[in-house]
């Protein structure tokens, strides 16, 4: 469907949008002022160097472990450095005397959310068209915007993000990932793909629309040998996953048609997986999906025209679907004039929802990934709300955003609340296993044992 802060103490607040001003102030705020820390074990604020305390005891009303069907009321979670130490009933968890206790009344503590399809280098198409972003916005400006988008994303409870393509911004996602890992800017843990791979002539900006040869939003290839070379080129620039467009809107009348042959896709997947990189495939047509599945991709993005037979094939091959319902709805608002709530959904949205329900009925593994960037960063939960309104239970949607995505992305160190895993945790008001809208009522975000919000 795609084809879109660091707090800086010397920037005047008046130069920032209101939401970024809030982020800057909160990121600059000492931990002791951000958290409501109450007497329990001990009150030990962060040290003067701004480091998190060695041990923190989080005391919500309940804990959801990322897997089970029920909450654990009265449980607490002990965090030591960047890991979950232990959790359980409050009267059974023994914390060191120097532990800082953080009471979170009225909340449920859950694993940090893991999102599977975003574009940090894009912003909503009702602000600027995709072509204008790729061709007219300088890459330095796009990087600055991506830094801001990463901070907003983290504050929305997304602690891990698979960013599926910079859309013309080269390997800047890898550089953003490095900046986040080095603590230069705030953001989620990133899974980077650099640029997607497309069949020559199939993507955009379309050459027929310009009097010059425009730069492309993805890296082009033709034939097995060139496909392998491009995969290795992206790996050399730091790609964690490889993304390929198995189809695109390049038919004679602008309709979606398959791009690469099945043999080309098999070369791509073999080259990528041989290096330990999984492959994600953009595919909206049944044939594009089938070719990608048979070639060995691990996730299919969108799946708009997926048929029952194709979804059965996905189930049999263990391929997950990122449905990107929210992006489809945003497209309908931007380009079809749909006003949700005031008008019935247009045919495009109805067909998309029906396709998703078919995938559900066939038992396809569902990945949480909304194609955010098409719509506003920070509004990531919109996809989970759409998944629920289209037939998924809140509990299963929440699993998709935590333990299921962790499994899909081979992330054994996160996605659940369990001893030894990364202390990526979110506290929300209410019970998100019954009300997915609770994910909009965030009280706390913790990444690697450090409180972000």
PDB file of C-alpha atoms in Angstrom, residues 39-215:
ATOM      1  CA  UNK A  39       6.771   4.452  49.135  1.00  0.00           C
ATOM      2  CA  UNK A  40       6.783   0.668  48.960  1.00  0.00           C
ATOM      3  CA  UNK A  41      10.162  -0.923  48.753  1.00  0.00           C
ATOM      4  CA  UNK A  42      12.137   2.302  48.547  1.00  0.00           C
ATOM      5  CA  UNK A  43      12.155   5.636  46.803  1.00  0.00           C
ATOM      6  CA  UNK A  44      15.370   5.815  44.822  1.00  0.00           C
ATOM      7  CA  UNK A  45      15.234   8.241  41.902  1.00  0.00           C
ATOM      8  CA  UNK A  46      17.495   8.012  38.879  1.00  0.00           C
ATOM      9  CA  UNK A  47      21.038   9.119  39.618  1.00  0.00           C
ATOM     10  CA  UNK A  48      22.373  12.503  38.628  1.00  0.00           C
ATOM     11  CA  UNK A  49      23.786  11.142  35.375  1.00  0.00           C
ATOM     12  CA  UNK A  50      20.213  10.420  34.213  1.00  0.00           C
ATOM     13  CA  UNK A  51      20.601   6.634  34.275  1.00  0.00           C
ATOM     14  CA  UNK A  52      17.720   4.416  35.260  1.00  0.00           C
ATOM     15  CA  UNK A  53      17.894   2.811  38.704  1.00  0.00           C
ATOM     16  CA  UNK A  54      19.254  -0.742  38.764  1.00  0.00           C
ATOM     17  CA  UNK A  55      15.933  -2.250  39.930  1.00  0.00           C
ATOM     18  CA  UNK A  56      12.373  -1.016  39.456  1.00  0.00           C
ATOM     19  CA  UNK A  57       9.235  -2.649  40.818  1.00  0.00           C
ATOM     20  CA  UNK A  58       6.195  -1.925  38.643  1.00  0.00           C
ATOM     21  CA  UNK A  59       2.883  -2.256  40.472  1.00  0.00           C
ATOM     22  CA  UNK A  60      -0.138  -2.054  38.130  1.00  0.00           C
ATOM     23  CA  UNK A  61      -3.618  -3.341  38.893  1.00  0.00           C
ATOM     24  CA  UNK A  62      -2.978  -6.358  36.668  1.00  0.00           C
ATOM     25  CA  UNK A  63      -0.428  -7.910  34.317  1.00  0.00           C
ATOM     26  CA  UNK A  64      -1.098  -9.501  30.928  1.00  0.00           C
ATOM     27  CA  UNK A  65       1.777 -11.756  29.928  1.00  0.00           C
ATOM     28  CA  UNK A  66       1.402 -11.496  26.140  1.00  0.00           C
ATOM     29  CA  UNK A  67      -0.012 -14.997  25.672  1.00  0.00           C
ATOM     30  CA  UNK A  68      -2.712 -15.995  28.147  1.00  0.00           C
ATOM     31  CA  UNK A  69      -6.426 -15.367  27.920  1.00  0.00           C
ATOM     32  CA  UNK A  70      -6.717 -13.800  31.368  1.00  0.00           C
ATOM     33  CA  UNK A  71      -5.125 -10.987  33.322  1.00  0.00           C
ATOM     34  CA  UNK A  72      -3.165 -11.515  36.520  1.00  0.00           C
ATOM     35  CA  UNK A  73      -4.612  -9.077  39.044  1.00  0.00           C
ATOM     36  CA  UNK A  74      -2.372  -8.034  41.918  1.00  0.00           C
ATOM     37  CA  UNK A  75       0.812  -8.999  40.128  1.00  0.00           C
ATOM     38  CA  UNK A  76       3.958  -6.881  40.094  1.00  0.00           C
ATOM     39  CA  UNK A  77       6.942  -6.961  37.745  1.00  0.00           C
ATOM     40  CA  UNK A  78      10.529  -6.538  38.950  1.00  0.00           C
ATOM     41  CA  UNK A  79      12.876  -5.033  36.360  1.00  0.00           C
ATOM     42  CA  UNK A  80      16.643  -5.264  36.828  1.00  0.00           C
ATOM     43  CA  UNK A  81      18.722  -3.159  34.464  1.00  0.00           C
ATOM     44  CA  UNK A  82      17.257  -3.767  30.989  1.00  0.00           C
ATOM     45  CA  UNK A  83      15.560  -7.095  31.703  1.00  0.00           C
ATOM     46  CA  UNK A  84      12.511  -8.486  33.432  1.00  0.00           C
ATOM     47  CA  UNK A  85      13.780 -10.151  36.602  1.00  0.00           C
ATOM     48  CA  UNK A  86      10.613 -11.745  37.904  1.00  0.00           C
ATOM     49  CA  UNK A  87       6.894 -11.210  38.222  1.00  0.00           C
ATOM     50  CA  UNK A  88       4.054 -12.601  40.259  1.00  0.00           C
ATOM     51  CA  UNK A  89       1.721 -11.821  43.164  1.00  0.00           C
ATOM     52  CA  UNK A  90       2.925  -8.771  45.078  1.00  0.00           C
ATOM     53  CA  UNK A  91       3.392 -10.700  48.309  1.00  0.00           C
ATOM     54  CA  UNK A  92       5.605 -13.280  46.590  1.00  0.00           C
ATOM     55  CA  UNK A  93       8.052 -11.038  44.721  1.00  0.00           C
ATOM     56  CA  UNK A  94      11.103 -10.126  46.803  1.00  0.00           C
ATOM     57  CA  UNK A  95      12.848  -6.971  45.597  1.00  0.00           C
ATOM     58  CA  UNK A  96      16.255  -5.632  46.624  1.00  0.00           C
ATOM     59  CA  UNK A  97      16.201  -2.872  49.234  1.00  0.00           C
ATOM     60  CA  UNK A  98      17.451  -0.296  46.720  1.00  0.00           C
ATOM     61  CA  UNK A  99      14.530  -0.947  44.350  1.00  0.00           C
ATOM     62  CA  UNK A 100      12.407   1.945  43.132  1.00  0.00           C
ATOM     63  CA  UNK A 101       8.692   1.195  43.273  1.00  0.00           C
ATOM     64  CA  UNK A 102       6.382   2.687  40.642  1.00  0.00           C
ATOM     65  CA  UNK A 103       2.679   2.399  41.411  1.00  0.00           C
ATOM     66  CA  UNK A 104       0.410   2.334  38.356  1.00  0.00           C
ATOM     67  CA  UNK A 105      -3.148   2.200  39.745  1.00  0.00           C
ATOM     68  CA  UNK A 106      -5.945   1.564  37.303  1.00  0.00           C
ATOM     69  CA  UNK A 107      -3.640   0.079  34.669  1.00  0.00           C
ATOM     70  CA  UNK A 108      -2.805  -3.199  32.987  1.00  0.00           C
ATOM     71  CA  UNK A 109       0.877  -3.843  32.308  1.00  0.00           C
ATOM     72  CA  UNK A 110       1.518  -5.520  28.940  1.00  0.00           C
ATOM     73  CA  UNK A 111       4.539  -6.248  26.726  1.00  0.00           C
ATOM     74  CA  UNK A 112       5.735  -3.392  24.540  1.00  0.00           C
ATOM     75  CA  UNK A 113       3.961  -3.467  21.190  1.00  0.00           C
ATOM     76  CA  UNK A 114       5.743  -4.842  18.124  1.00  0.00           C
ATOM     77  CA  UNK A 115       4.599  -3.389  14.809  1.00  0.00           C
ATOM     78  CA  UNK A 116       5.274  -5.077  11.515  1.00  0.00           C
ATOM     79  CA  UNK A 117       4.664  -2.555   8.741  1.00  0.00           C
ATOM     80  CA  UNK A 118       5.579   1.115   8.934  1.00  0.00           C
ATOM     81  CA  UNK A 119       7.306   3.808   6.903  1.00  0.00           C
ATOM     82  CA  UNK A 120       9.037   6.272   9.203  1.00  0.00           C
ATOM     83  CA  UNK A 121      10.249   8.255   6.192  1.00  0.00           C
ATOM     84  CA  UNK A 122       6.723   8.923   4.919  1.00  0.00           C
ATOM     85  CA  UNK A 123       3.955  11.147   6.208  1.00  0.00           C
ATOM     86  CA  UNK A 124       0.222  11.141   5.348  1.00  0.00           C
ATOM     87  CA  UNK A 125      -0.622  11.565   1.694  1.00  0.00           C
ATOM     88  CA  UNK A 126      -3.175  14.269   2.424  1.00  0.00           C
ATOM     89  CA  UNK A 127      -0.190  16.374   3.556  1.00  0.00           C
ATOM     90  CA  UNK A 128       1.986  15.600   0.525  1.00  0.00           C
ATOM     91  CA  UNK A 129       1.628  13.039  -2.242  1.00  0.00           C
ATOM     92  CA  UNK A 130       3.958  10.069  -2.337  1.00  0.00           C
ATOM     93  CA  UNK A 131       5.623  11.398  -5.502  1.00  0.00           C
ATOM     94  CA  UNK A 132       6.253  14.791  -3.903  1.00  0.00           C
ATOM     95  CA  UNK A 133       7.770  13.200  -0.822  1.00  0.00           C
ATOM     96  CA  UNK A 134      10.114  11.030  -2.892  1.00  0.00           C
ATOM     97  CA  UNK A 135      11.075  13.620  -5.505  1.00  0.00           C
ATOM     98  CA  UNK A 136      10.755  17.022  -3.848  1.00  0.00           C
ATOM     99  CA  UNK A 137      11.541  16.593  -0.171  1.00  0.00           C
ATOM    100  CA  UNK A 138      15.316  16.669   0.489  1.00  0.00           C
ATOM    101  CA  UNK A 139      16.560  13.509   2.129  1.00  0.00           C
ATOM    102  CA  UNK A 140      17.928  15.513   5.100  1.00  0.00           C
ATOM    103  CA  UNK A 141      14.421  16.851   5.734  1.00  0.00           C
ATOM    104  CA  UNK A 142      13.011  13.355   5.441  1.00  0.00           C
ATOM    105  CA  UNK A 143      15.571  12.086   7.959  1.00  0.00           C
ATOM    106  CA  UNK A 144      14.595  14.844  10.409  1.00  0.00           C
ATOM    107  CA  UNK A 145      10.963  13.900   9.979  1.00  0.00           C
ATOM    108  CA  UNK A 146      11.771  10.218  10.515  1.00  0.00           C
ATOM    109  CA  UNK A 147      13.557  11.072  13.779  1.00  0.00           C
ATOM    110  CA  UNK A 148      10.427  12.865  14.989  1.00  0.00           C
ATOM    111  CA  UNK A 149       8.215  10.006  13.799  1.00  0.00           C
ATOM    112  CA  UNK A 150      10.344   7.471  15.689  1.00  0.00           C
ATOM    113  CA  UNK A 151       9.916   9.376  18.952  1.00  0.00           C
ATOM    114  CA  UNK A 152       6.146   9.670  18.487  1.00  0.00           C
ATOM    115  CA  UNK A 153       5.971   5.956  17.673  1.00  0.00           C
ATOM    116  CA  UNK A 154       7.793   4.981  20.865  1.00  0.00           C
ATOM    117  CA  UNK A 155       5.531   7.161  22.977  1.00  0.00           C
ATOM    118  CA  UNK A 156       2.549   5.391  21.407  1.00  0.00           C
ATOM    119  CA  UNK A 157       3.752   2.139  22.997  1.00  0.00           C
ATOM    120  CA  UNK A 158       5.530   0.667  19.971  1.00  0.00           C
ATOM    121  CA  UNK A 159       8.847  -0.536  21.358  1.00  0.00           C
ATOM    122  CA  UNK A 160       9.846  -2.537  18.261  1.00  0.00           C
ATOM    123  CA  UNK A 161       9.133  -1.460  14.690  1.00  0.00           C
ATOM    124  CA  UNK A 162       9.717  -3.223  11.387  1.00  0.00           C
ATOM    125  CA  UNK A 163      10.134  -0.340   8.948  1.00  0.00           C
ATOM    126  CA  UNK A 164       9.404  -1.706   5.485  1.00  0.00           C
ATOM    127  CA  UNK A 165      11.244   0.677   3.213  1.00  0.00           C
ATOM    128  CA  UNK A 166      12.585   4.212   3.142  1.00  0.00           C
ATOM    129  CA  UNK A 167      10.818   4.962  -0.158  1.00  0.00           C
ATOM    130  CA  UNK A 168      13.758   6.602  -1.859  1.00  0.00           C
ATOM    131  CA  UNK A 169      15.736   7.557   1.255  1.00  0.00           C
ATOM    132  CA  UNK A 170      18.419   4.926   0.602  1.00  0.00           C
ATOM    133  CA  UNK A 171      19.759   3.258   3.787  1.00  0.00           C
ATOM    134  CA  UNK A 172      18.846   6.112   6.121  1.00  0.00           C
ATOM    135  CA  UNK A 173      16.686   3.726   8.143  1.00  0.00           C
ATOM    136  CA  UNK A 174      19.853   1.831   9.080  1.00  0.00           C
ATOM    137  CA  UNK A 175      21.445   5.108  10.189  1.00  0.00           C
ATOM    138  CA  UNK A 176      18.332   5.979  12.195  1.00  0.00           C
ATOM    139  CA  UNK A 177      18.505   2.554  13.824  1.00  0.00           C
ATOM    140  CA  UNK A 178      22.132   3.206  14.798  1.00  0.00           C
ATOM    141  CA  UNK A 179      21.260   6.626  16.245  1.00  0.00           C
ATOM    142  CA  UNK A 180      18.502   5.052  18.347  1.00  0.00           C
ATOM    143  CA  UNK A 181      20.753   2.233  19.549  1.00  0.00           C
ATOM    144  CA  UNK A 182      23.463   4.726  20.527  1.00  0.00           C
ATOM    145  CA  UNK A 183      20.972   6.835  22.502  1.00  0.00           C
ATOM    146  CA  UNK A 184      21.364   9.855  20.237  1.00  0.00           C
ATOM    147  CA  UNK A 185      17.634  10.010  19.485  1.00  0.00           C
ATOM    148  CA  UNK A 186      14.647   8.214  21.037  1.00  0.00           C
ATOM    149  CA  UNK A 187      12.731   5.584  19.144  1.00  0.00           C
ATOM    150  CA  UNK A 188      11.684   1.945  19.025  1.00  0.00           C
ATOM    151  CA  UNK A 189      14.032  -0.924  18.272  1.00  0.00           C
ATOM    152  CA  UNK A 190      14.130  -0.938  14.477  1.00  0.00           C
ATOM    153  CA  UNK A 191      14.109  -3.742  11.949  1.00  0.00           C
ATOM    154  CA  UNK A 192      15.382  -2.126   8.741  1.00  0.00           C
ATOM    155  CA  UNK A 193      15.027  -3.138   5.086  1.00  0.00           C
ATOM    156  CA  UNK A 194      16.666  -0.092   3.417  1.00  0.00           C
ATOM    157  CA  UNK A 195      14.847   0.074   0.062  1.00  0.00           C
ATOM    158  CA  UNK A 196      12.337  -2.431  -1.217  1.00  0.00           C
ATOM    159  CA  UNK A 197      13.188  -4.394  -4.357  1.00  0.00           C
ATOM    160  CA  UNK A 198      11.004  -3.902  -7.433  1.00  0.00           C
ATOM    161  CA  UNK A 199      10.954  -5.218 -10.980  1.00  0.00           C
ATOM    162  CA  UNK A 200      12.407  -2.675 -13.386  1.00  0.00           C
ATOM    163  CA  UNK A 201       9.729  -0.310 -14.641  1.00  0.00           C
ATOM    164  CA  UNK A 202       7.014  -1.437 -12.254  1.00  0.00           C
ATOM    165  CA  UNK A 203       7.221   1.062  -9.422  1.00  0.00           C
ATOM    166  CA  UNK A 204       7.276   4.829  -9.081  1.00  0.00           C
ATOM    167  CA  UNK A 205       7.553   7.655  -9.564  1.00  0.00           C
ATOM    168  CA  UNK A 206       6.328   6.615 -12.988  1.00  0.00           C
ATOM    169  CA  UNK A 207       8.689   7.604 -15.746  1.00  0.00           C
ATOM    170  CA  UNK A 208       5.805   8.361 -18.109  1.00  0.00           C
ATOM    171  CA  UNK A 209       4.639  11.156 -15.795  1.00  0.00           C
ATOM    172  CA  UNK A 210       7.851  13.193 -16.037  1.00  0.00           C
ATOM    173  CA  UNK A 211      10.004  14.862 -18.663  1.00  0.00           C
ATOM    174  CA  UNK A 212      13.100  13.457 -16.946  1.00  0.00           C
ATOM    175  CA  UNK A 213      14.069  10.080 -15.515  1.00  0.00           C
ATOM    176  CA  UNK A 214      12.880  10.357 -11.890  1.00  0.00           C
ATOM    177  CA  UNK A 215      14.640   8.685  -9.005  1.00  0.00           C
TER     178      UNK A 215
END
